PDB file of C-alpha atoms in Angstrom:
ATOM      1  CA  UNK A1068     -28.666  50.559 -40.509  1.00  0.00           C
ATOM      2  CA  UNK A1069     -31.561  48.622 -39.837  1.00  0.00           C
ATOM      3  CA  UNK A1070     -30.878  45.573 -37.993  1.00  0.00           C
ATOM      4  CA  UNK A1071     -34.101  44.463 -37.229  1.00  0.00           C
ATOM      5  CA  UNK A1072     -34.157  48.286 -35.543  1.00  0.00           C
ATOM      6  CA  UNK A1073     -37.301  50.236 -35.560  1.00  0.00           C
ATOM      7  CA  UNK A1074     -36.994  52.946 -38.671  1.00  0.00           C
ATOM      8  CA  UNK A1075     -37.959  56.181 -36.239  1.00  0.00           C
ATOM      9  CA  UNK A1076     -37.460  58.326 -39.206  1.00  0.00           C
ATOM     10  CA  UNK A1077     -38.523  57.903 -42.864  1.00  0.00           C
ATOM     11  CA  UNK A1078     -38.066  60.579 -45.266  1.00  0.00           C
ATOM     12  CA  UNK A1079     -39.406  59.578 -48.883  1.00  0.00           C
ATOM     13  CA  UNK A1080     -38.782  61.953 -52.287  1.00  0.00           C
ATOM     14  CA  UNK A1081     -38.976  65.026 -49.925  1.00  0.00           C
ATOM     15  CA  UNK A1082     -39.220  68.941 -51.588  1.00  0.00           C
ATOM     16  CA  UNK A1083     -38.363  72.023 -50.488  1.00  0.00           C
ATOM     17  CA  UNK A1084     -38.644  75.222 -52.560  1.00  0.00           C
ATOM     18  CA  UNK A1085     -38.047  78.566 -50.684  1.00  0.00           C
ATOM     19  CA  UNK A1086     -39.018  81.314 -53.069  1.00  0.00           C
ATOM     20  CA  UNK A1087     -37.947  80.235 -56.552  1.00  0.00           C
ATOM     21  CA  UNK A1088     -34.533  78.357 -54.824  1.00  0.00           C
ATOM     22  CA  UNK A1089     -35.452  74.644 -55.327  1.00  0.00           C
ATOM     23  CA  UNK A1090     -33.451  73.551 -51.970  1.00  0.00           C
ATOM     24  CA  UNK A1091     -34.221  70.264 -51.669  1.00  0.00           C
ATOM     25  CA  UNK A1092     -34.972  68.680 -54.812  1.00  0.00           C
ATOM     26  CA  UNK A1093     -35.646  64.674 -54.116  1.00  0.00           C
ATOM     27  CA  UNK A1094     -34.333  63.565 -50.782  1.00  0.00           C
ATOM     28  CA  UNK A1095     -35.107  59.969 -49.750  1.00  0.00           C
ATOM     29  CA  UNK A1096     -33.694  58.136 -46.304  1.00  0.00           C
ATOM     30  CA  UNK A1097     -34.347  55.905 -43.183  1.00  0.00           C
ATOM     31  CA  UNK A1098     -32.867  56.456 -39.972  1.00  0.00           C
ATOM     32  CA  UNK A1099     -33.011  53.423 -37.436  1.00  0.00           C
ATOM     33  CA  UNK A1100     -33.204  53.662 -33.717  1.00  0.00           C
ATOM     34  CA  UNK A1101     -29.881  54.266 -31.881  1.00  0.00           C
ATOM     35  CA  UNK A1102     -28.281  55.392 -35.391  1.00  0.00           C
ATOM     36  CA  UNK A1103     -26.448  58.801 -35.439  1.00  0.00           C
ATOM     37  CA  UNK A1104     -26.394  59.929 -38.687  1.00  0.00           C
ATOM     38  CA  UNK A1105     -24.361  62.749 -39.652  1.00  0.00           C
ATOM     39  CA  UNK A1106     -25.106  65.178 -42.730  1.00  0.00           C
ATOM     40  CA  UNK A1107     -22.339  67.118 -44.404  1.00  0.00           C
ATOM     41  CA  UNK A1108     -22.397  69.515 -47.265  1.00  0.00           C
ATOM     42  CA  UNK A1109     -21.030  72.691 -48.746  1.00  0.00           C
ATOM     43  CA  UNK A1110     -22.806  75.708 -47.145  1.00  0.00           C
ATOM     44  CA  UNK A1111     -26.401  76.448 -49.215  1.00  0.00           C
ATOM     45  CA  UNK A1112     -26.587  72.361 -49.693  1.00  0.00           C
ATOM     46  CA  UNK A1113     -29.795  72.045 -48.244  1.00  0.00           C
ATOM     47  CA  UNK A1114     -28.972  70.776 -44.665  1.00  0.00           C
ATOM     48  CA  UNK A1115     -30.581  72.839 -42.229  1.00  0.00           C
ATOM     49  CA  UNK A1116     -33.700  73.172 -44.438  1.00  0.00           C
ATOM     50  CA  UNK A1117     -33.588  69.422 -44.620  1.00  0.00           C
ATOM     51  CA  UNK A1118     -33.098  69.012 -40.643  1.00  0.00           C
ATOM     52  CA  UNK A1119     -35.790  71.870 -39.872  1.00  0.00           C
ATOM     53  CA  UNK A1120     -37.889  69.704 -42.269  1.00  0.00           C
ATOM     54  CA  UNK A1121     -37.822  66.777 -39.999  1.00  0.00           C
ATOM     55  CA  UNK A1122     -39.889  68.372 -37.076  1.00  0.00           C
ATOM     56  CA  UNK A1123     -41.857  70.634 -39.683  1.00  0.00           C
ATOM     57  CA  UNK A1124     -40.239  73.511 -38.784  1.00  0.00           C
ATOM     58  CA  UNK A1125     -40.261  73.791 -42.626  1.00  0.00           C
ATOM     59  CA  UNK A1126     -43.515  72.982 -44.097  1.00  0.00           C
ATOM     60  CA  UNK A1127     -42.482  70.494 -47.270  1.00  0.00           C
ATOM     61  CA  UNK A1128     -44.123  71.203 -50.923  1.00  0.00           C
ATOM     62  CA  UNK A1129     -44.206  67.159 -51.328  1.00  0.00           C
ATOM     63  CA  UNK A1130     -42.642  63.422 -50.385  1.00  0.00           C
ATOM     64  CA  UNK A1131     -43.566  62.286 -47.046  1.00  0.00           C
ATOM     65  CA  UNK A1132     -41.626  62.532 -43.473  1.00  0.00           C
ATOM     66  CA  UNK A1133     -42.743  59.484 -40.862  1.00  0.00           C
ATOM     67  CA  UNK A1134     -41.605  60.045 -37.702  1.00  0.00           C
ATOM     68  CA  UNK A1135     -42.298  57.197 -34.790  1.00  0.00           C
ATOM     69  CA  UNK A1136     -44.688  55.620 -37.216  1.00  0.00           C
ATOM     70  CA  UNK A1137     -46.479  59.291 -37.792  1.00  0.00           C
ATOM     71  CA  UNK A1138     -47.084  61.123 -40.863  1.00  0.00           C
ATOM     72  CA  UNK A1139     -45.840  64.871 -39.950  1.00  0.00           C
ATOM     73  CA  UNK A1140     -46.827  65.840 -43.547  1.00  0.00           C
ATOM     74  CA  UNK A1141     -50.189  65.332 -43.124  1.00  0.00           C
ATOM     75  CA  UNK A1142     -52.515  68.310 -42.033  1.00  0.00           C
ATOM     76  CA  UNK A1143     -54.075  66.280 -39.725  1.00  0.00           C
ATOM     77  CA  UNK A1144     -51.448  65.253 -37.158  1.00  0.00           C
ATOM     78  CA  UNK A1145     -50.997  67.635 -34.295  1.00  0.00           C
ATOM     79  CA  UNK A1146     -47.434  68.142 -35.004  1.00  0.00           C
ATOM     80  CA  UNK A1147     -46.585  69.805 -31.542  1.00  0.00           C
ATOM     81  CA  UNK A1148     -47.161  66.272 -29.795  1.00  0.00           C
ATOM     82  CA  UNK A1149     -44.929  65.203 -32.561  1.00  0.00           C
ATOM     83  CA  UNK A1150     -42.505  67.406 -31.316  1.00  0.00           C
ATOM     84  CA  UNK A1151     -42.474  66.402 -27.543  1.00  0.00           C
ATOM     85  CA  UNK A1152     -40.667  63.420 -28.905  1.00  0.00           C
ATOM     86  CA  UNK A1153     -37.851  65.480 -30.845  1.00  0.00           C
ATOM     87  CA  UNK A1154     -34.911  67.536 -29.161  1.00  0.00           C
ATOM     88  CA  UNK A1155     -33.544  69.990 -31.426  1.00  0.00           C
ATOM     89  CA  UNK A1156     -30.602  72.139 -30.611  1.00  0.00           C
ATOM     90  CA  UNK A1157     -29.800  75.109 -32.690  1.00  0.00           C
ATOM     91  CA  UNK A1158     -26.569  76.672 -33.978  1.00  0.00           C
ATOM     92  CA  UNK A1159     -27.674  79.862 -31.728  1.00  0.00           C
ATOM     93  CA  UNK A1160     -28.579  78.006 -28.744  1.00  0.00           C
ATOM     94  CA  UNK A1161     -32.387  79.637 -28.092  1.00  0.00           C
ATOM     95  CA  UNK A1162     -32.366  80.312 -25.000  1.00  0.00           C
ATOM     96  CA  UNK A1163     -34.965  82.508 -22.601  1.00  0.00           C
ATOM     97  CA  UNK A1164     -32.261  85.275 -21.812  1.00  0.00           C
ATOM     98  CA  UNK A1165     -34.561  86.663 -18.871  1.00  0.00           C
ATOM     99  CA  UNK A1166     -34.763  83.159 -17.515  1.00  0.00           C
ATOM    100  CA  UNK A1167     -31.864  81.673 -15.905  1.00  0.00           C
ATOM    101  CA  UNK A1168     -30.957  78.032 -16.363  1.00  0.00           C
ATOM    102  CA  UNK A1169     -33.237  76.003 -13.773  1.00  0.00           C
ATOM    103  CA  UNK A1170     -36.317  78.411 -15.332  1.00  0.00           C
ATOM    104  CA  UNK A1171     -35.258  77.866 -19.015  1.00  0.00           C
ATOM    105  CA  UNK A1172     -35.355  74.003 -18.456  1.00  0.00           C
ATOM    106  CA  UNK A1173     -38.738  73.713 -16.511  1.00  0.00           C
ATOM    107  CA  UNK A1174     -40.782  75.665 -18.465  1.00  0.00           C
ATOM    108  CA  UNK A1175     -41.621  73.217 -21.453  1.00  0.00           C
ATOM    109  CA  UNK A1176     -41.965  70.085 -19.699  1.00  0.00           C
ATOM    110  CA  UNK A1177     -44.068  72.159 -16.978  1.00  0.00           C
ATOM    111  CA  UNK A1178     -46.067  73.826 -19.755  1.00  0.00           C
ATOM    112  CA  UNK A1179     -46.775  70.587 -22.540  1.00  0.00           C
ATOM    113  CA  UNK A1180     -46.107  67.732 -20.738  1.00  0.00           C
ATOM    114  CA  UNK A1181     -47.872  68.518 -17.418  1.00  0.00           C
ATOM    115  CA  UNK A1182     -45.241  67.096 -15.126  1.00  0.00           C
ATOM    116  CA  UNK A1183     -45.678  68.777 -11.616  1.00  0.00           C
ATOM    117  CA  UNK A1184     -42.607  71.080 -11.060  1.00  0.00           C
ATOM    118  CA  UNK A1185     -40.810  69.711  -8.548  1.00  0.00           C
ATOM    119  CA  UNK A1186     -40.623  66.471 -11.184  1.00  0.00           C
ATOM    120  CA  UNK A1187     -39.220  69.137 -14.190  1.00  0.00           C
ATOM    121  CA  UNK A1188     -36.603  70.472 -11.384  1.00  0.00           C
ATOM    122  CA  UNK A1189     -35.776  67.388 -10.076  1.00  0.00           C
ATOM    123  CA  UNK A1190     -35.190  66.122 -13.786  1.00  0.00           C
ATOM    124  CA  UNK A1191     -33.861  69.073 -14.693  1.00  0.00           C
ATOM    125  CA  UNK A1192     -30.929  68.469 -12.203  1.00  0.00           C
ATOM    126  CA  UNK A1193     -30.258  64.809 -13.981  1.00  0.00           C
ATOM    127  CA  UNK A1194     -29.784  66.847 -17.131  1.00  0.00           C
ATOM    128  CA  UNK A1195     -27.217  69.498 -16.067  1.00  0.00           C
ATOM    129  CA  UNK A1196     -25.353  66.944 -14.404  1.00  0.00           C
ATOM    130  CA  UNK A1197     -25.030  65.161 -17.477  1.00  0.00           C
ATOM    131  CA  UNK A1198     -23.821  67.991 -19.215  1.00  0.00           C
ATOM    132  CA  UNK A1199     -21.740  68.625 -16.261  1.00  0.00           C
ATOM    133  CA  UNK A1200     -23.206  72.040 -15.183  1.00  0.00           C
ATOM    134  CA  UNK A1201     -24.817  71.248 -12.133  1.00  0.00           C
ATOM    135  CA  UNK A1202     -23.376  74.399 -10.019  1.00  0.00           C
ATOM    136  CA  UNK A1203     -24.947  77.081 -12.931  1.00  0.00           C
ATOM    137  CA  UNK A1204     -28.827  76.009 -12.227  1.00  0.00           C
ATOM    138  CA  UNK A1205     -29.277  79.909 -10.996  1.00  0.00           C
ATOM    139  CA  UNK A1206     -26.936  81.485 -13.891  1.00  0.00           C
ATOM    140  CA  UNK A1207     -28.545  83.574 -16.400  1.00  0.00           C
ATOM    141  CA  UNK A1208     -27.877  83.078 -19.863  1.00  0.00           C
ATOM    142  CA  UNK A1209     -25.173  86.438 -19.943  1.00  0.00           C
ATOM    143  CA  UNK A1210     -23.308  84.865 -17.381  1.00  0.00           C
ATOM    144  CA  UNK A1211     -22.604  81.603 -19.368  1.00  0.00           C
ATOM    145  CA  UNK A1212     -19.862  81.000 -21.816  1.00  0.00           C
ATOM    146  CA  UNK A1213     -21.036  79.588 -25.697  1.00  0.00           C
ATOM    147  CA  UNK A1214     -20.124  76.509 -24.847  1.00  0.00           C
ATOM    148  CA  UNK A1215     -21.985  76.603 -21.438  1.00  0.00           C
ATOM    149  CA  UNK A1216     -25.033  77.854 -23.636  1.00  0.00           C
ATOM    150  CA  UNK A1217     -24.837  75.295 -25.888  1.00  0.00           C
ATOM    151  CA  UNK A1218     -24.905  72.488 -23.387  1.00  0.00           C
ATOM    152  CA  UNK A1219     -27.371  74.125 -21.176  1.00  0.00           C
ATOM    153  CA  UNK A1220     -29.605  73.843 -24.819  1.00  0.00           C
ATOM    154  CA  UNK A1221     -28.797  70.519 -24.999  1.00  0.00           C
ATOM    155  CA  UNK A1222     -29.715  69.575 -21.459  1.00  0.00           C
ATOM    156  CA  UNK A1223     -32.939  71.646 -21.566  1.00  0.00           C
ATOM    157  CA  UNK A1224     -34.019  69.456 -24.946  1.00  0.00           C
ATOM    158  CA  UNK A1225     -33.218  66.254 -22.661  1.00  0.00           C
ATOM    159  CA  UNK A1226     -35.406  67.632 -20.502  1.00  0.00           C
ATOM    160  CA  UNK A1227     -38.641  66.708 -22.375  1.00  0.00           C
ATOM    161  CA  UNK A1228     -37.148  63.109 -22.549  1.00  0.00           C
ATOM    162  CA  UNK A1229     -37.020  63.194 -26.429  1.00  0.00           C
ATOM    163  CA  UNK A1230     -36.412  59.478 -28.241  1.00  0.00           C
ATOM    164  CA  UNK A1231     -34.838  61.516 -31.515  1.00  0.00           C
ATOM    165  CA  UNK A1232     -32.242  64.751 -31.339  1.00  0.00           C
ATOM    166  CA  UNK A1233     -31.734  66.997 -34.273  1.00  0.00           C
ATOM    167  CA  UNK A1234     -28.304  69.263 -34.011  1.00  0.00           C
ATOM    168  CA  UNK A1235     -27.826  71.968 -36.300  1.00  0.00           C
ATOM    169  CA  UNK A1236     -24.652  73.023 -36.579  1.00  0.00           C
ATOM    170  CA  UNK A1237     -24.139  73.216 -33.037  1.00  0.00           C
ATOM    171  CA  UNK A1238     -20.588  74.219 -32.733  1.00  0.00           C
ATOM    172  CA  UNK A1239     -20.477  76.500 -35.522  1.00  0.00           C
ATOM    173  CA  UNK A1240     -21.407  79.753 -33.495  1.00  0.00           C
ATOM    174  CA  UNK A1241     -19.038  78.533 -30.640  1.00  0.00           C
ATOM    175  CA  UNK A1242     -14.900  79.623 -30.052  1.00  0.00           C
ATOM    176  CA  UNK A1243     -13.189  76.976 -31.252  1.00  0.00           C
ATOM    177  CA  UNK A1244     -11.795  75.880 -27.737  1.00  0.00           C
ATOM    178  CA  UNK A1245     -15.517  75.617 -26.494  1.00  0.00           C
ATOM    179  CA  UNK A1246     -16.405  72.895 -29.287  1.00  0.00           C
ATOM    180  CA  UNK A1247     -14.586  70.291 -27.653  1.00  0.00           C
ATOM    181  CA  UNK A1248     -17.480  70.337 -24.296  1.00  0.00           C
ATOM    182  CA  UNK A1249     -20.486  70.687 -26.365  1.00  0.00           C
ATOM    183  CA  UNK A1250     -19.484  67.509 -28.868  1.00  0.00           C
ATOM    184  CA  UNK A1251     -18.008  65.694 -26.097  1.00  0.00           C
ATOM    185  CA  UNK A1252     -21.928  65.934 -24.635  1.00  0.00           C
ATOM    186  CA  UNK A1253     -22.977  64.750 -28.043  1.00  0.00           C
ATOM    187  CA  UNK A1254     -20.357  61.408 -27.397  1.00  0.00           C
ATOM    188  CA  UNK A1255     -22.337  60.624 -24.098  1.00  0.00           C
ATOM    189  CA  UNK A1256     -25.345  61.062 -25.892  1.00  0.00           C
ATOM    190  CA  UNK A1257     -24.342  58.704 -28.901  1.00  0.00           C
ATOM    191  CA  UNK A1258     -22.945  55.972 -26.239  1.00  0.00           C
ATOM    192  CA  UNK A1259     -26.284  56.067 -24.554  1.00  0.00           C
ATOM    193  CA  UNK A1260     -27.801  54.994 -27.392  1.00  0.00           C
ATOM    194  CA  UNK A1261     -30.049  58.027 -28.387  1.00  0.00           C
ATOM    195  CA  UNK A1262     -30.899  58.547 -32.369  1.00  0.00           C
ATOM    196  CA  UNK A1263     -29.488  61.230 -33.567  1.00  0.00           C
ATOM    197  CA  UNK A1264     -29.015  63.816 -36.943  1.00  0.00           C
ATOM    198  CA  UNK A1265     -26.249  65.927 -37.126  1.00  0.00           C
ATOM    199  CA  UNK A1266     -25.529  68.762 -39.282  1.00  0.00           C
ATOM    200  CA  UNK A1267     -21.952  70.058 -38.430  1.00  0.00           C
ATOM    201  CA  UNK A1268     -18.599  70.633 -40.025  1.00  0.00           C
ATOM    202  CA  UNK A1269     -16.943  68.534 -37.231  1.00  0.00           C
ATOM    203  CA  UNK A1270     -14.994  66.063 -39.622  1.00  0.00           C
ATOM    204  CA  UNK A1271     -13.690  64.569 -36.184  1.00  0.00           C
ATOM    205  CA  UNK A1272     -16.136  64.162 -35.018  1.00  0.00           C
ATOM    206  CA  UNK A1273     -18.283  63.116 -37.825  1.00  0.00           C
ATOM    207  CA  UNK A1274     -15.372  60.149 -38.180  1.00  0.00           C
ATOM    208  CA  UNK A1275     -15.688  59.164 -34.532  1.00  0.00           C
ATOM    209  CA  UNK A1276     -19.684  58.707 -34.208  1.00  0.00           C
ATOM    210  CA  UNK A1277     -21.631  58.830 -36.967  1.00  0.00           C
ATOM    211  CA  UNK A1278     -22.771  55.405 -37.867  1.00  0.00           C
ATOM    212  CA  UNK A1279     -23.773  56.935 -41.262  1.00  0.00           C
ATOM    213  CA  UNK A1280     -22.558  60.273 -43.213  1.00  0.00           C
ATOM    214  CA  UNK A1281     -24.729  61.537 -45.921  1.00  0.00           C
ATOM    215  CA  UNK A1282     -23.130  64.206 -48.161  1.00  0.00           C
ATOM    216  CA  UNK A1283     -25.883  66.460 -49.154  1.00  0.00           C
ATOM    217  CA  UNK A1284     -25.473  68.967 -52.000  1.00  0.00           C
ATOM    218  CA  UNK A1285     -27.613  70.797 -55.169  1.00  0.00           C
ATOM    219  CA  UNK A1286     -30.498  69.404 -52.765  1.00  0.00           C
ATOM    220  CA  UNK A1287     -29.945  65.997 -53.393  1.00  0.00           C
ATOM    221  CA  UNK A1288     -27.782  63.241 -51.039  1.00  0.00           C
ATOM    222  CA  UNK A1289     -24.734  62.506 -53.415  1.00  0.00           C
ATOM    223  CA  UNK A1290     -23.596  59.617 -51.201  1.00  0.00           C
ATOM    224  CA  UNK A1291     -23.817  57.942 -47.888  1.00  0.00           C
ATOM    225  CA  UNK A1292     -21.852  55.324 -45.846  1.00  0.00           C
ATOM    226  CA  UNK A1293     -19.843  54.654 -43.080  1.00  0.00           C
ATOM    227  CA  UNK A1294     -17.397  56.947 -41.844  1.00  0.00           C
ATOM    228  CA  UNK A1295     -14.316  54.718 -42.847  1.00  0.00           C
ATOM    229  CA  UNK A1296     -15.731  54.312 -46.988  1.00  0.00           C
ATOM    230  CA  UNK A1297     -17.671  58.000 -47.285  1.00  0.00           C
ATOM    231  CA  UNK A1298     -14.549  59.886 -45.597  1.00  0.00           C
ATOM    232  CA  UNK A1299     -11.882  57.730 -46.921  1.00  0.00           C
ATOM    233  CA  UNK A1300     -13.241  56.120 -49.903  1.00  0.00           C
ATOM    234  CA  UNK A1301     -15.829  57.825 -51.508  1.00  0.00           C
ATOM    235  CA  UNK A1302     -17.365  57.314 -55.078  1.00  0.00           C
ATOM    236  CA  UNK A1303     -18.191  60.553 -55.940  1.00  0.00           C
ATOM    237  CA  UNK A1304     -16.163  63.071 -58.131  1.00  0.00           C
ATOM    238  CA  UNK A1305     -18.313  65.949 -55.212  1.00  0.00           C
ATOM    239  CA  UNK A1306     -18.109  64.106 -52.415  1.00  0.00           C
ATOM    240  CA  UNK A1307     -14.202  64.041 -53.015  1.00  0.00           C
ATOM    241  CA  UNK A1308     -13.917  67.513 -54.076  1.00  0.00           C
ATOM    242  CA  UNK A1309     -15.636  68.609 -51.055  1.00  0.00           C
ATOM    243  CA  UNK A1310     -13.710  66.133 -48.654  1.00  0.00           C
ATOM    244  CA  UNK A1311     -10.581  67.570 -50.320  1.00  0.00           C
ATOM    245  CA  UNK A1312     -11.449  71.414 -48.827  1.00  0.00           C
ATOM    246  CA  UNK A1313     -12.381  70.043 -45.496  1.00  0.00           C
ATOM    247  CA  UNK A1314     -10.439  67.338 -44.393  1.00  0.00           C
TER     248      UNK A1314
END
């Protein structure tokens, strides 16, 4: 999807061995600014290696990753300012359990990006509003539900006013009548406008705001498209097979 959009992420022949498992074997795309791309895949495909890869949470054994114009393969880039500029929001949420919500959102922009703190609070407010959890700023993490954990990680990762969010698998831990709040977040996020990969099982979902799926499996992307050809139409023998258990 690159209408004349900046590329903010550009992955080229990218490998990933862990231990003698060859995980991701040749993985090649461009992600545009604005796009929410959504990766699917049978379970061992390769997708959270390949998202953890993106903010080098997984050094790579070869390709190159370019992130806002930056090499994050290359020994010389200080990958933690990289990072400033990436949200990520895990499947377990993350979050400081002795800290309660205000604390747990402050503390990174306080700590790397030098904001004063009454700027992080004040911010941080904008953020739990958004997630619509304004009245839990003084909540500990045991008081909150999954889905209030999940969208209090969100929030917190809007908090250092990232231009690119990684999800990974972010509803998979939750009850299933929690999943609706945390992907209905991940809507408002998508309508604003923010790029975005997603690894998640949400068909739904996946159908209602991915610009682009990629079906990931063996390591390598089988296929990608638009929700409307890759979910209903696709070319591939695997892709349908695996459609066929999931949809």
């Amino acid at each position: 999807m690159s209408d004349g959009k900046e590329i903010k992420i550009s992955v080229k022949n990218l490998k990933k061995s862990i231990g003698d498992l060859d995980v991701l074997k040749d993985i090649s795309i461009d992600v545009s600014e604005g796009e929410v791309v959504v990766v699917i895949g049978p379970s061992g495909s390769g997708k959270s290696t390949f998202l953890r890869c993106l903010n080098r949470l997984e050094e790579v054994d070869s390709g190159s990753i370019i992130v806002n114009g930056i090499d994050i393969t290359s020994k010389e880039t200080d990958i933690n300012k990289v990072r400033e500029n990436i949200g990520m929001v895990f499947q377990h949420f993350n979050l400081f359990n002795n800290l309660n919500v205000m604390d747990n959102m402050t503390l990174a922009p306080v700590e790397l990006k030098k904001c004063s703190v009454a700027e992080a609070k004040e911010r941080a407010e904008r953020m739990l509003e958004k997630v619509g959890l304004s009245e839990k700023q003084e909540a500990f993490p045991s008081q909150l539900s999954g889905g209030q954990k999940q969208r209090v990680a969100i929030a917190r990762a809007l908090c250092m006013q990232p231009d690119i969010m990684l999800f990974d698998e972010p509803t998979s831990a939750l009850d299933p009548e929690m999943v609706g709040e945390v992907l209905n977040v991940m809507k408002n996020l998508a309508s604003d406008g923010m790029t975005m990969v997603i690894v998640t099982h949400e068909m739904g979902f996946a159908r209602e705001v991915a610009h682009r799926i990629v079906f990931l499996d063996g390591g390598y992307i089988i296929e990608e498209g638009t929700p409307g050809v890759l979910l209903l139409n696709p070319r591939e023998k695997r892709t349908r097979d695996f459609l066929d258990k999931v949809l």
